Amino acid sequence: MPWRGLGLLALAVFLSRAPFVPPALEDYDSVNFALALQEFDPRAHQPHPPGYPVYVGLGILAHALIPEPSRALGLLSALSQALAVFPAFAVFSRLAPHRRQAGLATLLLFACPVVWFNGARPMSDSTGLLFGLSAQALLLRHLETGRGLVAGSFVRLWPSASDCKPCC
């Protein structure tokens, strides 16, 4: 699947999620994430432990552009899934014998109802998917080219290490 095809798929992923962003916070955890946009305090469950500072930081950036917290976090999920198309294809390209199979696997991943549903929710799952796939793509690249190990490790460890700060 050429870059243009991936770009069109990413656009389709975003456009298929964005209209379904809930108008209000629909989950206890999403309320905690929204509270963290105003005051980050994991001890007060803003958000719930382990604190998710990377996700909250991205949420604060989205909230600076979109005043409604549920829309800001929901659109961050939609954007994260749209961007995740590229590392997903990179991972599948290294695992599948043909690029066409990698393209189909990427399409099927983002057509999966559970993935699609999470792509509009004001939760950290889609951003975690983006970071996880990016780390996998970089680490697989290292196996082929000898490059990408440090970047892949950083992408994977940076969110994890920063998410696991003590909350007391």
Coordinates of C-alpha atoms in Angstrom, one line a residue:
M1 CA 0.0 0.0 0.0
P2 CA 1.7 3.2 -1.1
W3 CA 1.9 6.3 1.1
R4 CA -1.1 7.9 -0.6
G5 CA -3.2 4.8 0.2
L6 CA -2.0 5.0 3.8
G7 CA -2.9 8.7 3.9
L8 CA -6.3 8.0 2.6
L9 CA -6.8 5.2 5.1
A10 CA -5.7 7.5 7.9
L11 CA -8.1 10.1 6.8
A12 CA -10.9 7.6 6.6
V13 CA -10.1 6.3 10.1
F14 CA -10.2 9.9 11.5
L15 CA -13.4 10.7 9.6
S16 CA -15.1 7.5 10.7
R17 CA -14.4 8.2 14.4
A18 CA -14.7 12.0 14.8
P19 CA -18.4 12.3 14.3
F20 CA -19.0 9.7 17.0
V21 CA -17.1 11.5 19.8
P22 CA -19.5 11.5 22.7
P23 CA -20.9 14.9 23.6
A24 CA -20.3 14.2 27.3
L25 CA -18.0 12.2 29.4
E26 CA -19.4 8.7 29.6
D27 CA -17.1 6.8 31.9
Y28 CA -15.6 7.3 35.4
D29 CA -12.1 7.2 34.0
S30 CA -12.9 9.7 31.2
V31 CA -14.2 12.1 34.0
N32 CA -10.8 11.7 35.8
F33 CA -8.9 12.4 32.6
A34 CA -11.0 15.5 32.0
L35 CA -10.4 16.7 35.6
A36 CA -6.6 16.2 34.9
L37 CA -6.8 18.7 32.1
Q38 CA -7.5 21.4 34.7
E39 CA -5.4 20.1 37.5
F40 CA -3.0 17.1 37.2
D41 CA -3.1 15.3 40.6
P42 CA -3.0 11.5 40.6
R43 CA -3.3 11.4 44.4
A44 CA -6.8 12.9 43.9
H45 CA -7.5 10.6 40.9
Q46 CA -7.1 13.4 38.4
P47 CA -6.5 11.1 36.6
H48 CA -6.6 7.7 38.2
P49 CA -3.3 6.0 39.0
P50 CA -0.8 5.6 37.5
G51 CA -1.4 9.1 36.3
Y52 CA -0.8 8.9 32.5
P53 CA 1.2 12.1 32.3
V54 CA 2.1 11.6 28.6
Y55 CA -1.6 11.2 27.7
V56 CA -2.7 14.0 29.9
G57 CA 0.0 16.3 28.3
L58 CA -1.3 15.5 24.9
G59 CA -4.9 16.0 26.2
I60 CA -3.9 19.5 27.5
L61 CA -2.6 20.4 24.0
A62 CA -5.8 19.2 22.4
H63 CA -7.9 21.0 25.1
A64 CA -6.0 24.3 24.2
L65 CA -7.5 24.0 20.7
I66 CA -10.9 22.4 21.7
P67 CA -12.5 23.9 24.8
E68 CA -14.9 21.0 25.5
P69 CA -12.9 18.3 27.4
S70 CA -14.9 15.3 26.1
R71 CA -14.5 16.5 22.5
A72 CA -10.8 17.3 23.0
L73 CA -10.0 13.9 24.4
G74 CA -12.3 12.1 22.0
L75 CA -10.7 13.8 19.0
L76 CA -7.3 13.0 20.4
S77 CA -8.3 9.4 20.3
A78 CA -9.5 9.7 16.7
L79 CA -6.3 11.5 15.7
S80 CA -4.2 8.9 17.5
Q81 CA -5.9 6.0 15.6
A82 CA -5.5 7.9 12.3
L83 CA -1.8 8.3 13.0
A84 CA -1.5 4.7 14.1
V85 CA -2.3 3.6 10.6
F86 CA 1.4 4.3 9.6
P87 CA 3.2 2.2 12.3
A88 CA 0.6 -0.5 12.0
F89 CA 1.4 -0.9 8.3
A90 CA 5.1 -0.8 9.1
V91 CA 4.7 -3.7 11.6
F92 CA 2.5 -5.7 9.2
S93 CA 4.9 -5.0 6.3
R94 CA 7.7 -6.7 8.3
L95 CA 5.5 -9.6 9.3
A96 CA 3.7 -10.3 6.0
P97 CA 5.4 -11.7 2.9
H98 CA 3.6 -9.2 0.6
R99 CA 2.7 -5.5 1.0
R100 CA -0.8 -6.2 -0.2
Q101 CA -1.3 -8.5 2.8
A102 CA 0.2 -5.8 5.1
G103 CA -2.3 -3.3 3.7
L104 CA -5.2 -5.7 4.2
A105 CA -4.1 -6.5 7.8
T106 CA -3.9 -2.7 8.5
L107 CA -7.4 -2.2 7.0
L108 CA -8.8 -5.1 9.1
L109 CA -7.2 -3.8 12.3
F110 CA -8.9 -0.4 12.0
A111 CA -12.2 -1.9 10.8
C112 CA -12.3 -4.1 14.0
P113 CA -15.3 -3.0 16.0
V114 CA -13.4 -2.8 19.3
V115 CA -10.7 -0.7 17.8
W116 CA -13.2 1.5 16.0
F117 CA -15.3 2.0 19.2
N118 CA -12.3 3.1 21.2
G119 CA -11.3 5.5 18.5
A120 CA -14.0 8.0 19.5
R121 CA -13.8 7.5 23.3
P122 CA -12.2 10.1 25.6
M123 CA -9.8 7.5 26.9
S124 CA -6.1 6.7 26.7
D125 CA -6.4 3.4 24.7
S126 CA -6.0 4.8 21.2
T127 CA -3.0 6.9 22.2
G128 CA -1.5 3.8 23.8
L129 CA -2.1 1.9 20.6
L130 CA -0.2 4.6 18.6
F131 CA 2.8 4.4 21.0
G132 CA 2.8 0.6 21.1
L133 CA 2.6 0.2 17.4
S134 CA 5.3 2.9 16.9
A135 CA 7.6 1.1 19.3
Q136 CA 7.0 -2.2 17.6
A137 CA 7.7 -0.7 14.1
L138 CA 10.9 0.8 15.2
L139 CA 12.1 -2.3 17.0
L140 CA 11.3 -4.5 14.0
R141 CA 13.2 -2.0 11.8
H142 CA 16.2 -2.5 14.1
L143 CA 16.1 -6.2 13.3
E144 CA 16.3 -5.5 9.6
T145 CA 18.6 -2.5 9.4
G146 CA 20.4 -2.3 12.8
R147 CA 18.8 1.1 13.3
G148 CA 15.8 2.1 15.4
L149 CA 16.6 0.3 18.7
V150 CA 17.2 3.4 20.8
A151 CA 14.2 5.2 19.3
G152 CA 11.9 2.1 19.6
S153 CA 13.0 1.6 23.2
F154 CA 12.4 5.2 24.0
V155 CA 9.0 5.3 22.4
R156 CA 8.0 2.3 24.4
L157 CA 9.6 3.0 27.7
W158 CA 9.0 6.8 27.8
P159 CA 5.2 6.6 28.2
S160 CA 5.6 3.5 30.5
A161 CA 8.2 5.0 32.8
S162 CA 6.4 8.3 33.0
D163 CA 3.1 6.6 33.7
C164 CA 4.4 4.7 36.6
K165 CA 5.3 7.5 38.9
P166 CA 4.2 7.0 42.5
C167 CA 0.8 8.5 43.2
C168 CA 1.2 9.2 46.9

